[in-house]
PDB file of C-alpha atoms in Angstrom:
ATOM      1  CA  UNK A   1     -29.152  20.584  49.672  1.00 77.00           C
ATOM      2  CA  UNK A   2     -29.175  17.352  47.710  1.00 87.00           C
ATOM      3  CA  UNK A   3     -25.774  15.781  46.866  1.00 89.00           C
ATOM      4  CA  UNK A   4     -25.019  16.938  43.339  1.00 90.00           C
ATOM      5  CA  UNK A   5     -25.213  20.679  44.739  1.00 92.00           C
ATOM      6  CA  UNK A   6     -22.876  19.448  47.774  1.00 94.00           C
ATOM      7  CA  UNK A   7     -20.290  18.357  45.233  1.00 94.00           C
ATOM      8  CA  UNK A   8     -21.430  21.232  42.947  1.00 94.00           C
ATOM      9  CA  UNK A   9     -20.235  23.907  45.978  1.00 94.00           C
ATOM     10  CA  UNK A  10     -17.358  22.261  47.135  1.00 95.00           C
ATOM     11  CA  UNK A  11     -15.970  22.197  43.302  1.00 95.00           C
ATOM     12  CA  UNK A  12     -16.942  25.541  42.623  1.00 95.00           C
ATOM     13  CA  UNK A  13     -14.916  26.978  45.655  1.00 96.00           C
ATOM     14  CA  UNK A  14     -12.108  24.861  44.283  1.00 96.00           C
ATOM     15  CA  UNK A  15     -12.843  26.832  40.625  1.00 95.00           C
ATOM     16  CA  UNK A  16     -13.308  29.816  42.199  1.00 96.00           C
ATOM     17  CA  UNK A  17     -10.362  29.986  45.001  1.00 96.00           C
ATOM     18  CA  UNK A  18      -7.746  28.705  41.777  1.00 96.00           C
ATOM     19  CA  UNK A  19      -9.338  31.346  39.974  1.00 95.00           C
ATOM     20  CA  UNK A  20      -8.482  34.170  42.411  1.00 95.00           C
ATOM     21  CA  UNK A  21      -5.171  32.832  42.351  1.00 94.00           C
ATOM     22  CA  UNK A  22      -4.491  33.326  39.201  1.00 93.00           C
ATOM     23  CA  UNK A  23      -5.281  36.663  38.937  1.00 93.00           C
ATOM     24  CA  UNK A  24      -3.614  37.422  41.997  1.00 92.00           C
ATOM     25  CA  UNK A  25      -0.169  35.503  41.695  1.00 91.00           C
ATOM     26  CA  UNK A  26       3.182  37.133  41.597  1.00 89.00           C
ATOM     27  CA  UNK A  27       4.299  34.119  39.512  1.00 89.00           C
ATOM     28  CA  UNK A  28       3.700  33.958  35.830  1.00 89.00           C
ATOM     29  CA  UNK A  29       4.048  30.200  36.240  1.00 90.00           C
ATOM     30  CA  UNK A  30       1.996  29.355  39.189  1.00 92.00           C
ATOM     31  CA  UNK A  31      -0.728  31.667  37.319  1.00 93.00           C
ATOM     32  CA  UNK A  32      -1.070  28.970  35.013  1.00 93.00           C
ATOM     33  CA  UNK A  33      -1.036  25.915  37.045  1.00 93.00           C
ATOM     34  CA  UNK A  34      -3.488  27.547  39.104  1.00 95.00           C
ATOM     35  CA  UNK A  35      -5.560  27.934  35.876  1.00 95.00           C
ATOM     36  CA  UNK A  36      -4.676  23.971  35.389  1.00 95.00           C
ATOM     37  CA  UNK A  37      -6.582  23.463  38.722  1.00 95.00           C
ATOM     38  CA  UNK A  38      -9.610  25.960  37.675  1.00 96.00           C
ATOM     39  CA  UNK A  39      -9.991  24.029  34.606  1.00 95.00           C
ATOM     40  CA  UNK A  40     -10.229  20.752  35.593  1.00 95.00           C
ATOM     41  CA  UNK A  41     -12.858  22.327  38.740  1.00 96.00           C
ATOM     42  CA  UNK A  42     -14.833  23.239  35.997  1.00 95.00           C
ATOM     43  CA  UNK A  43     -14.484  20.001  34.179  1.00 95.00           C
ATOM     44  CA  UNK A  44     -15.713  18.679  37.370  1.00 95.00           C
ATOM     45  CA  UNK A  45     -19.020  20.745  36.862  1.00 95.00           C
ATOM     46  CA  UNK A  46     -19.445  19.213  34.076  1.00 94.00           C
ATOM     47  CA  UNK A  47     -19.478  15.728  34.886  1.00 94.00           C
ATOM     48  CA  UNK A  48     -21.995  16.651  38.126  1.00 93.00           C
ATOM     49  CA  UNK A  49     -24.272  18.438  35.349  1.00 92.00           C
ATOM     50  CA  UNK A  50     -24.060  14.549  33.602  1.00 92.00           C
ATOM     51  CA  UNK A  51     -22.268  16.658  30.776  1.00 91.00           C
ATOM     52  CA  UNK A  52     -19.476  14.114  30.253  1.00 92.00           C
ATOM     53  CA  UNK A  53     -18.629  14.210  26.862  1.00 94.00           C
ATOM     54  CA  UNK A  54     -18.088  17.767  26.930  1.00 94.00           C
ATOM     55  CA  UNK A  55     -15.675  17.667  30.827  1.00 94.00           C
ATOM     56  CA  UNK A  56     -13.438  15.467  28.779  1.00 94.00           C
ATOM     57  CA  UNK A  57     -13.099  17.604  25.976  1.00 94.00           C
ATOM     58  CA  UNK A  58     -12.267  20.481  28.789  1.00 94.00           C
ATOM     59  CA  UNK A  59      -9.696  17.815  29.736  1.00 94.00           C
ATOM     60  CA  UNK A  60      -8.054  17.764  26.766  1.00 94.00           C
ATOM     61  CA  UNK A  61      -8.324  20.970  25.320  1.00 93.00           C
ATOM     62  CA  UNK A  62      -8.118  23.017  28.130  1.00 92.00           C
ATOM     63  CA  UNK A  63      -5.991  21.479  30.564  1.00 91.00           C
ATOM     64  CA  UNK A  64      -3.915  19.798  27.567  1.00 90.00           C
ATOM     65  CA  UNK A  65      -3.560  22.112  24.600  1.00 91.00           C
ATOM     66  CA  UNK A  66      -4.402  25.644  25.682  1.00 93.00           C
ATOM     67  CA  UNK A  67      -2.091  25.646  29.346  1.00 93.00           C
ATOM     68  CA  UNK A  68       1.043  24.362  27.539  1.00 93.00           C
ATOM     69  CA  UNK A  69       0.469  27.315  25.066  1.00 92.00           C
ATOM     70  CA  UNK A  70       0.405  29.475  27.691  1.00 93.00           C
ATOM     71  CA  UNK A  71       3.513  27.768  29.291  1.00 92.00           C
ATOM     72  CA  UNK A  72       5.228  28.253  26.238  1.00 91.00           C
ATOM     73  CA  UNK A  73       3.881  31.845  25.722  1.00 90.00           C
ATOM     74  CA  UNK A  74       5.573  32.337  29.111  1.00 90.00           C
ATOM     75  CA  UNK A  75       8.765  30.413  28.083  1.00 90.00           C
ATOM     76  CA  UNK A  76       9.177  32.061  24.700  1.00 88.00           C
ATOM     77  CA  UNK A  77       8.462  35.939  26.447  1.00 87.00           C
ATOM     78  CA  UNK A  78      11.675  34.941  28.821  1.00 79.00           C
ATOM     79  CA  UNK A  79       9.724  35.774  31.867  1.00 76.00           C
ATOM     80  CA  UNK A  80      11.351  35.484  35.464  1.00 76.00           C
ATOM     81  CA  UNK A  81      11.048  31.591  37.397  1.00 75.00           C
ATOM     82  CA  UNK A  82      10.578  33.537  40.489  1.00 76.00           C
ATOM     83  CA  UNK A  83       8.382  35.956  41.377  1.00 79.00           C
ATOM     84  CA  UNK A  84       8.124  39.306  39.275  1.00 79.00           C
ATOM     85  CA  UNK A  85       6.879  42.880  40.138  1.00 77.00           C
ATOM     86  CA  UNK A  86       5.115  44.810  38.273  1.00 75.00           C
ATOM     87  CA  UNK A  87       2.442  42.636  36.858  1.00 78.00           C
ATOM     88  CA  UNK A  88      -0.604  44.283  38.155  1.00 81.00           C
ATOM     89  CA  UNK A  89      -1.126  47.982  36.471  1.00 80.00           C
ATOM     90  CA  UNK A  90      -2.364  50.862  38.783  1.00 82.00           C
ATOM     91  CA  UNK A  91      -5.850  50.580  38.308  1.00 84.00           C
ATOM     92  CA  UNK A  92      -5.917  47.784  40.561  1.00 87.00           C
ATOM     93  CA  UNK A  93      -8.850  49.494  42.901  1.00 90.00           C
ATOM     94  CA  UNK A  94     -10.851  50.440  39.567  1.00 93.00           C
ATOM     95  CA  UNK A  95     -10.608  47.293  38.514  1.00 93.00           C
ATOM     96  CA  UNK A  96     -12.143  45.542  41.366  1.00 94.00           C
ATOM     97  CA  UNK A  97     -14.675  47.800  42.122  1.00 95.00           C
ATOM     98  CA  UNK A  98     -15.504  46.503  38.162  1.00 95.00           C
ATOM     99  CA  UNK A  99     -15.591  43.052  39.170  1.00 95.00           C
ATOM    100  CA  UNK A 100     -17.143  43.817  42.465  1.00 95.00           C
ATOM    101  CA  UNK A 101     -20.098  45.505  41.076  1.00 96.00           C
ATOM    102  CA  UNK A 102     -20.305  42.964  37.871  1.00 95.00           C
ATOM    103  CA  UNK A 103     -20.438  40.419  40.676  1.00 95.00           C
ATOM    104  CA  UNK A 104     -23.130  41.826  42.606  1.00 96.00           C
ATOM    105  CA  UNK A 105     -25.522  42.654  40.243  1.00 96.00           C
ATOM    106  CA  UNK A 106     -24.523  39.209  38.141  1.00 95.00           C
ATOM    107  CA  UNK A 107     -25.422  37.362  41.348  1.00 94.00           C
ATOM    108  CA  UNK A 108     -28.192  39.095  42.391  1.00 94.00           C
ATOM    109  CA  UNK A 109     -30.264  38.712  39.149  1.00 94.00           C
ATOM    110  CA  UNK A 110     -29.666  35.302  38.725  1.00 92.00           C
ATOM    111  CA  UNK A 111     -30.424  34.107  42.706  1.00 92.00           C
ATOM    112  CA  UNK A 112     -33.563  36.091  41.822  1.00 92.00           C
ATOM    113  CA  UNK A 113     -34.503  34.852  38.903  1.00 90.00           C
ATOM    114  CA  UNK A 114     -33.774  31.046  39.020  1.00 89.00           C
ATOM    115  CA  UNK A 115     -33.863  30.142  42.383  1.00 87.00           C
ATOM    116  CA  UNK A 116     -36.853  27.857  42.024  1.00 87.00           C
ATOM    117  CA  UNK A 117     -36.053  26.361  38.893  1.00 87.00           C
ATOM    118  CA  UNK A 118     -34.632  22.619  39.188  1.00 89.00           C
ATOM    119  CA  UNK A 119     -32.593  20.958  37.458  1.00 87.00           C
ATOM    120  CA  UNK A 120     -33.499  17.099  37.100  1.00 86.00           C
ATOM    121  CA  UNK A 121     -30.055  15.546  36.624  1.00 85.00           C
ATOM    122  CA  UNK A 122     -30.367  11.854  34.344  1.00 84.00           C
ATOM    123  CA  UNK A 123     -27.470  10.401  32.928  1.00 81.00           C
ATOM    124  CA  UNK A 124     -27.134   9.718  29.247  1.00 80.00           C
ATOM    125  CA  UNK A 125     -27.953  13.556  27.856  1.00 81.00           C
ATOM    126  CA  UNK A 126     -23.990  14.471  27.637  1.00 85.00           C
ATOM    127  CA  UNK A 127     -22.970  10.764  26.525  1.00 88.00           C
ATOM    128  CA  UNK A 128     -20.931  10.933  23.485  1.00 88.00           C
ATOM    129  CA  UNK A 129     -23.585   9.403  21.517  1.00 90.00           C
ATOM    130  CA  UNK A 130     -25.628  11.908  22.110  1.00 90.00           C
ATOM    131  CA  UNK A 131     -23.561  14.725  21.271  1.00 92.00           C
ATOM    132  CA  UNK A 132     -22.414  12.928  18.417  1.00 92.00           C
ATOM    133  CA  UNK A 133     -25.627  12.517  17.191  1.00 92.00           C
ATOM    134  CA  UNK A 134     -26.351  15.897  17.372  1.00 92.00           C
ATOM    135  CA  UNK A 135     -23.611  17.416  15.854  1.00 93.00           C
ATOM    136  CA  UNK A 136     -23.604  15.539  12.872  1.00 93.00           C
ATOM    137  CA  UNK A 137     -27.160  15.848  12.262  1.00 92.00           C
ATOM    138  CA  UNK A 138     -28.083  18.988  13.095  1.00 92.00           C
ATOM    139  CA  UNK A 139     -24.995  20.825  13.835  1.00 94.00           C
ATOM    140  CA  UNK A 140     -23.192  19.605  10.889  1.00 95.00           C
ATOM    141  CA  UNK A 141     -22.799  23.097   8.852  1.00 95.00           C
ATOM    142  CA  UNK A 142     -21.566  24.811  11.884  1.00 94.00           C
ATOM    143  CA  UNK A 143     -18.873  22.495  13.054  1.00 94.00           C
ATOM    144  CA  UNK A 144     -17.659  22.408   9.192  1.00 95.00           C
ATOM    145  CA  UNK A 145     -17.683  26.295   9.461  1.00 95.00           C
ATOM    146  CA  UNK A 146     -15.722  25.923  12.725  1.00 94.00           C
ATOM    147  CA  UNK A 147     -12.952  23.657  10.828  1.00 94.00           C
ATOM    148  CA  UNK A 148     -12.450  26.197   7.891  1.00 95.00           C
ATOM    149  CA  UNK A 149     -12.146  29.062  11.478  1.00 94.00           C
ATOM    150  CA  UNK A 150      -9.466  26.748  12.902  1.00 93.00           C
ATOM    151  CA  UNK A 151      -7.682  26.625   9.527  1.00 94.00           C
ATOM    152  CA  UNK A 152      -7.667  30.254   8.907  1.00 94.00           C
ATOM    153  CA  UNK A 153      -6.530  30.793  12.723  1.00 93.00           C
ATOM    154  CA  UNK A 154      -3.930  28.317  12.159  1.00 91.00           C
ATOM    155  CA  UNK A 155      -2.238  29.803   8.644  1.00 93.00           C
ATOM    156  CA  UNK A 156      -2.577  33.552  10.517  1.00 92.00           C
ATOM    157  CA  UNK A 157      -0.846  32.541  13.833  1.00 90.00           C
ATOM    158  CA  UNK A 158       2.091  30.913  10.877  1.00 90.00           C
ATOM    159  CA  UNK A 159       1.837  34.579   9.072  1.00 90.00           C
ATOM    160  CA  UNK A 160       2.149  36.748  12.228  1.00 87.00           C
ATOM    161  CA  UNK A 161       4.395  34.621  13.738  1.00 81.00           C
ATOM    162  CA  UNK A 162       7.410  34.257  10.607  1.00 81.00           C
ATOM    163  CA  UNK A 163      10.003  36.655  11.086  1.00 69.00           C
ATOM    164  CA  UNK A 164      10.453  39.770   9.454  1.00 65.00           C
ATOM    165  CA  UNK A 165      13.670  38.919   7.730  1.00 60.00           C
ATOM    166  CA  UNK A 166      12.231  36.159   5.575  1.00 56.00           C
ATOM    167  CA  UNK A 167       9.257  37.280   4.752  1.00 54.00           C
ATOM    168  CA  UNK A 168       8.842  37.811   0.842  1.00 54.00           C
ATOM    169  CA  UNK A 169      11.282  35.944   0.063  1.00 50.00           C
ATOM    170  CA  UNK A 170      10.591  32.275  -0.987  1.00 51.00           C
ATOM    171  CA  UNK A 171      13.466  30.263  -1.694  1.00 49.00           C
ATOM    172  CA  UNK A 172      13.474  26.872  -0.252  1.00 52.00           C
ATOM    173  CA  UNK A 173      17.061  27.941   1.282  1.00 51.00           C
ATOM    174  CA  UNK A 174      15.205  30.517   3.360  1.00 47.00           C
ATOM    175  CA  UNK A 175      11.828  28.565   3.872  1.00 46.00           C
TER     176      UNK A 175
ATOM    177  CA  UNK B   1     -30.054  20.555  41.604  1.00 84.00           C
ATOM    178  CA  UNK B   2     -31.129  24.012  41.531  1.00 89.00           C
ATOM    179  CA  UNK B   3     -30.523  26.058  38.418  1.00 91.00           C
ATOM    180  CA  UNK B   4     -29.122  29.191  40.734  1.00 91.00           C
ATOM    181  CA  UNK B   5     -25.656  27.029  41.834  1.00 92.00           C
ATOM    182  CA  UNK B   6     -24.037  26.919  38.342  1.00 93.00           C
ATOM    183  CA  UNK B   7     -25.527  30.030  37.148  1.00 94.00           C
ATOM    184  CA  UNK B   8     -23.870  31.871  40.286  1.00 94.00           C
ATOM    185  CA  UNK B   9     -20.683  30.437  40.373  1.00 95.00           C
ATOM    186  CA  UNK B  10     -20.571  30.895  36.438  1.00 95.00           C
ATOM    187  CA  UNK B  11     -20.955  35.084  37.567  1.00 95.00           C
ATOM    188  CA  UNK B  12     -18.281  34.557  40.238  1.00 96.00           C
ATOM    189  CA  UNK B  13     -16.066  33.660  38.198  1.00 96.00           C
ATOM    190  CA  UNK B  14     -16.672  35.720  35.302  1.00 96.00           C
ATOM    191  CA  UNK B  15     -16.116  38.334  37.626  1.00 96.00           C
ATOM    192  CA  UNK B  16     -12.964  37.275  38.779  1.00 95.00           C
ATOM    193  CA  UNK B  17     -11.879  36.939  34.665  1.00 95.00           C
ATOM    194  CA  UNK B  18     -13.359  40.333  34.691  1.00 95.00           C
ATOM    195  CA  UNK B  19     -11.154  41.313  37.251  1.00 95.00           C
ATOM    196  CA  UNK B  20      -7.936  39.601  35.771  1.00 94.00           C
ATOM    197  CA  UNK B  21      -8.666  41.455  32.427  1.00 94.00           C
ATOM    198  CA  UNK B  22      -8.548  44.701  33.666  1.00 93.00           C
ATOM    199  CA  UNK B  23      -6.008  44.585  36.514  1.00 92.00           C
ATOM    200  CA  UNK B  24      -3.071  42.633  35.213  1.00 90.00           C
ATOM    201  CA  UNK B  25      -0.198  44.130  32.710  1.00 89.00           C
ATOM    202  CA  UNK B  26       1.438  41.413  31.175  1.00 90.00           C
ATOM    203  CA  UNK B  27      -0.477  40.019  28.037  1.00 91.00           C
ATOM    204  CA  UNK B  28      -0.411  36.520  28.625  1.00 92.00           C
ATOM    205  CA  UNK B  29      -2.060  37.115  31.953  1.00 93.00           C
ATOM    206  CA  UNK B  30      -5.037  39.006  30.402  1.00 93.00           C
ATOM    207  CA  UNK B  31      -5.371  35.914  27.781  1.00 94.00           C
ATOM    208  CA  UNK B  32      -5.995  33.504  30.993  1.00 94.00           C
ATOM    209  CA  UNK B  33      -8.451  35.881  32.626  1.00 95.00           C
ATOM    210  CA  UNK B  34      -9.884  35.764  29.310  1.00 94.00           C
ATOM    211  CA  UNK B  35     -10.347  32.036  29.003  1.00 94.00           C
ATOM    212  CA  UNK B  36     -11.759  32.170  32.681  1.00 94.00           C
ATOM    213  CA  UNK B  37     -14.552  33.944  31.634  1.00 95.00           C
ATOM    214  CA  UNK B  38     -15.346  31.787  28.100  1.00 95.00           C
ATOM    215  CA  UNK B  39     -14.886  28.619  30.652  1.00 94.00           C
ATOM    216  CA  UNK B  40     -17.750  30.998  32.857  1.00 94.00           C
ATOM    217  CA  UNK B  41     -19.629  30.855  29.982  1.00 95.00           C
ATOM    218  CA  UNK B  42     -19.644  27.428  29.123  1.00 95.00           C
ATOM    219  CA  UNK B  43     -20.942  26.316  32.518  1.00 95.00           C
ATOM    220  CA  UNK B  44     -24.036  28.668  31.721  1.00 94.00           C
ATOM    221  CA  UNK B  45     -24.175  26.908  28.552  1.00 94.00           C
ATOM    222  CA  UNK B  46     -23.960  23.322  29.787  1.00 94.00           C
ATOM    223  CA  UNK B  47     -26.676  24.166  32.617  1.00 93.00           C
ATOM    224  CA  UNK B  48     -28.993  25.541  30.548  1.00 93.00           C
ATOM    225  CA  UNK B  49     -29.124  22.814  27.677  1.00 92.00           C
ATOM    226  CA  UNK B  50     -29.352  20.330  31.133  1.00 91.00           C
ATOM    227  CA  UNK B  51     -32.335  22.144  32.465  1.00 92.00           C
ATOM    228  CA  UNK B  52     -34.378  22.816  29.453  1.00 90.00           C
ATOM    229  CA  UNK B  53     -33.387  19.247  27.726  1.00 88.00           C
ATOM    230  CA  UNK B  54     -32.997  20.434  24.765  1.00 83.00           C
ATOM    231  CA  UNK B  55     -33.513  17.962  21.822  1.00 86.00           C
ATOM    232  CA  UNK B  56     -30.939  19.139  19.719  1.00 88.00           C
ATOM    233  CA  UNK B  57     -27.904  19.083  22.847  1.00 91.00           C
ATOM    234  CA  UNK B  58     -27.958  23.039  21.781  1.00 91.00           C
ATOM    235  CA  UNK B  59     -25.956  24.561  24.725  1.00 92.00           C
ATOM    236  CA  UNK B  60     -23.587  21.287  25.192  1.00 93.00           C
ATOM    237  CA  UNK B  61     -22.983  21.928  21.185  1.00 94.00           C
ATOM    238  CA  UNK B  62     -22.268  25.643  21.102  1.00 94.00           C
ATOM    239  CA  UNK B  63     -19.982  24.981  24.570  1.00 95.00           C
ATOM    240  CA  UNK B  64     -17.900  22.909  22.482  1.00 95.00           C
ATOM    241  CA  UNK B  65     -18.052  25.113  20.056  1.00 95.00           C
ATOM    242  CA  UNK B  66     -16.783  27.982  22.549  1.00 94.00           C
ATOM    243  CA  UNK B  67     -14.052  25.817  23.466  1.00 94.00           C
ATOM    244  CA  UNK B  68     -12.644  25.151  19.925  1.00 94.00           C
ATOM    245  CA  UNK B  69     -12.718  28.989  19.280  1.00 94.00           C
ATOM    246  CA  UNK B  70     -10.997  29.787  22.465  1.00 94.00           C
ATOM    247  CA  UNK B  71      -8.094  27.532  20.945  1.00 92.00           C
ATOM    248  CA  UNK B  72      -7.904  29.739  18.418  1.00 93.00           C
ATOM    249  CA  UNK B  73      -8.191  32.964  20.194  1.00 93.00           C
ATOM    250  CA  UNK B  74      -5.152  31.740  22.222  1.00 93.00           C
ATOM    251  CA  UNK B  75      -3.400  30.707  19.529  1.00 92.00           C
ATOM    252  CA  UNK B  76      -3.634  33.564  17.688  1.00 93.00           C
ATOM    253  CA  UNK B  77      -3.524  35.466  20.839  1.00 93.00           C
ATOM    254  CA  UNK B  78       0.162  33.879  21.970  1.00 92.00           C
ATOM    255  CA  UNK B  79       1.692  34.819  18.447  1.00 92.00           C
ATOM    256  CA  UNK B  80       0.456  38.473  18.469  1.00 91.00           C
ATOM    257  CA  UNK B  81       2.111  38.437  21.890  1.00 91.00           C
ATOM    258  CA  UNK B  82       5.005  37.207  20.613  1.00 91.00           C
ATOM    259  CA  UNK B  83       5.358  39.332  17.618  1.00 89.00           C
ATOM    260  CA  UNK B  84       5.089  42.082  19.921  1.00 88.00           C
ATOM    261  CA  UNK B  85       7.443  40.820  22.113  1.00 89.00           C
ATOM    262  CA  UNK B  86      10.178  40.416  19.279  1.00 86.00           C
ATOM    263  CA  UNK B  87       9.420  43.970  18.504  1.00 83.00           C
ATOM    264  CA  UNK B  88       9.308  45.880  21.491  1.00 83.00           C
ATOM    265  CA  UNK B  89      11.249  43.520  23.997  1.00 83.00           C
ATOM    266  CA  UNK B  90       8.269  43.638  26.628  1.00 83.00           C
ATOM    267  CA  UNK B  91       4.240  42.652  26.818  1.00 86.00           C
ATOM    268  CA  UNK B  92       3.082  44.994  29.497  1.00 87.00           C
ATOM    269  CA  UNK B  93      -0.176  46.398  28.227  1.00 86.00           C
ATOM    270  CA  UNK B  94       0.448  49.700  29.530  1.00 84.00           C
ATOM    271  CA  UNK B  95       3.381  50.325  27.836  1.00 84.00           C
ATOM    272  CA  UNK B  96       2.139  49.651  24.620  1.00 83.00           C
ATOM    273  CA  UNK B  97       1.415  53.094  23.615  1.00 82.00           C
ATOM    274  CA  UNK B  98       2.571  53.690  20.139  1.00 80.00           C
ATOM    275  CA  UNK B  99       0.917  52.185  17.040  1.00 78.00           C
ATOM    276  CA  UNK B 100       3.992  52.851  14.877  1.00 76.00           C
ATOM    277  CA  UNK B 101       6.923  50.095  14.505  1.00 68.00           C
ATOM    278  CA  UNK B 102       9.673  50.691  17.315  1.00 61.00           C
ATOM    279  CA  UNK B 103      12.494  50.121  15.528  1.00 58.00           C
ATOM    280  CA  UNK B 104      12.279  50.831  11.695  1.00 54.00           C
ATOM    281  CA  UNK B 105      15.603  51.906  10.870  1.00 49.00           C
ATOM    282  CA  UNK B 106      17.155  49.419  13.305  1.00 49.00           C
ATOM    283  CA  UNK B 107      16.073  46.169  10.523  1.00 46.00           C
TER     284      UNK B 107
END
């Protein structure tokens, strides 16, 4: 084992034990700081796969933007501080013999089938000038594709998310 | 590195997302077990483009990509959750069983 896949292990444990918790937690709120410490596990990857451009856009978006959504998802649905019952359904046992056996066979294929391929790790391939580079040379049509996505994701979250009482009507006094 | 490490632990814990998905009841619980598998994904995507150096930073491009739409799908995600919430005064997946309003007369 070389030291990149030392550090590699020891952070995917910590992405994969934070992971667990969530899914397991009795707390709504501790599910999502446990997905705070997942995240930034996985931004971890990252920067050991010399991807560093895109661990601190994980960072930001991740860790920043999407958790305090969730946060105030869980505000805004007036869940319980402490812990609640009744958050796992009954098909518990189905559902992790589902996991189980998407684990297995996940696992097994891919120890099979790249087990003697190497990765040779050089710094400088996930540099923001790189990726910058690349996505507005080549990627360029895409990523303006992906802005006019964000837009119309943006004005339908505004749509679904105006109350009933006001809607059709558009005086200023009402907004 | 090998190319086995992240591509395992990018199955483990798509399996645990899996596992979230189908075992928890409130929504915004299944929306996290959702992005824990995208984030799955994404490792996949950033080991790949690191082991075949590609030219064009393909997988590093399309992970960022994955993570921009993921801020939609939450976003759009949390106020369908919401809506539903103002509607039916819970978000426990199993006990959405009706496709009609709730309350029509009531507003």
């Amino acid at each position: 084992m070389t030291a990149a896949e030392i550090v590699f292990t020891a952070l995917g444990v910590v992405a994969l034990g934070a992971g667990v918790c969530t899914v397991t937690t009795k707390q709504l709120v501790h599910a999502a700081l446990w997905l705070v410490v997942s995240f930034g596990a996985v931004a971890g990857m990252y920067l050991v796969l010399t991807a560093e451009f895109v661990a601190w856009v994980q960072v930001l978006i991740y860790v920043g933007a999407i958790v305090v959504l969730l946060l105030f998802g869980i505000m805004l649905t007036r869940a319980p501080v402490g812990p609640s019952e009744g958050l796992n359904s009954r098909n518990r046992f189905a559902a992790l013999l589902v996991a189980g056996s998407t684990a297995v066979v996940l696992v097994t294929l891919l120890w099979r089938g790249f087990r003697d391929a190497r990765i040779e790790l050089e710094p400088g391939g996930g540099s923001g000038d790189a990726l910058g580079a690349a996505i507005f040379r080549q990627w360029v049509l895409p990523f303006e594709v992906l802005s006019v996505l964000l837009l119309a994701a943006l004005v339908g979250a505004i749509v679904l998310s105006k109350s009933r009482a006001d809607r059709g009507s558009r005086t200023p006094k009402e907004g | 590195m090998s190319v086995a490490y992240p591509a395992v632990f990018a199955a483990l814990l798509f399996s645990v997302g899996v596992y979230g998905v189908l075992a928890r009841r409130n929504a915004i619980l299944v929306l996290m077990s959702a992005e824990l598998m995208l984030n799955a994904v994404n490792i996949n995507l950033v080991a790949f483009d690191m082991w075949l150096r590609d030219v064009l930073h393909g997988g590093q491009v399309l992970a960022l990509f994955t993570i921009v739409i993921a801020a939609a799908e939450i976003g759009l995600g949390l106020a369908i959750v919401l809506l539903l919430f103002r509607d039916r005064g819970n978000i426990d997946v199993d006990r959405q069983d009706v496709l009609r309003e709730s309350d029509l007369e009531a507003r």
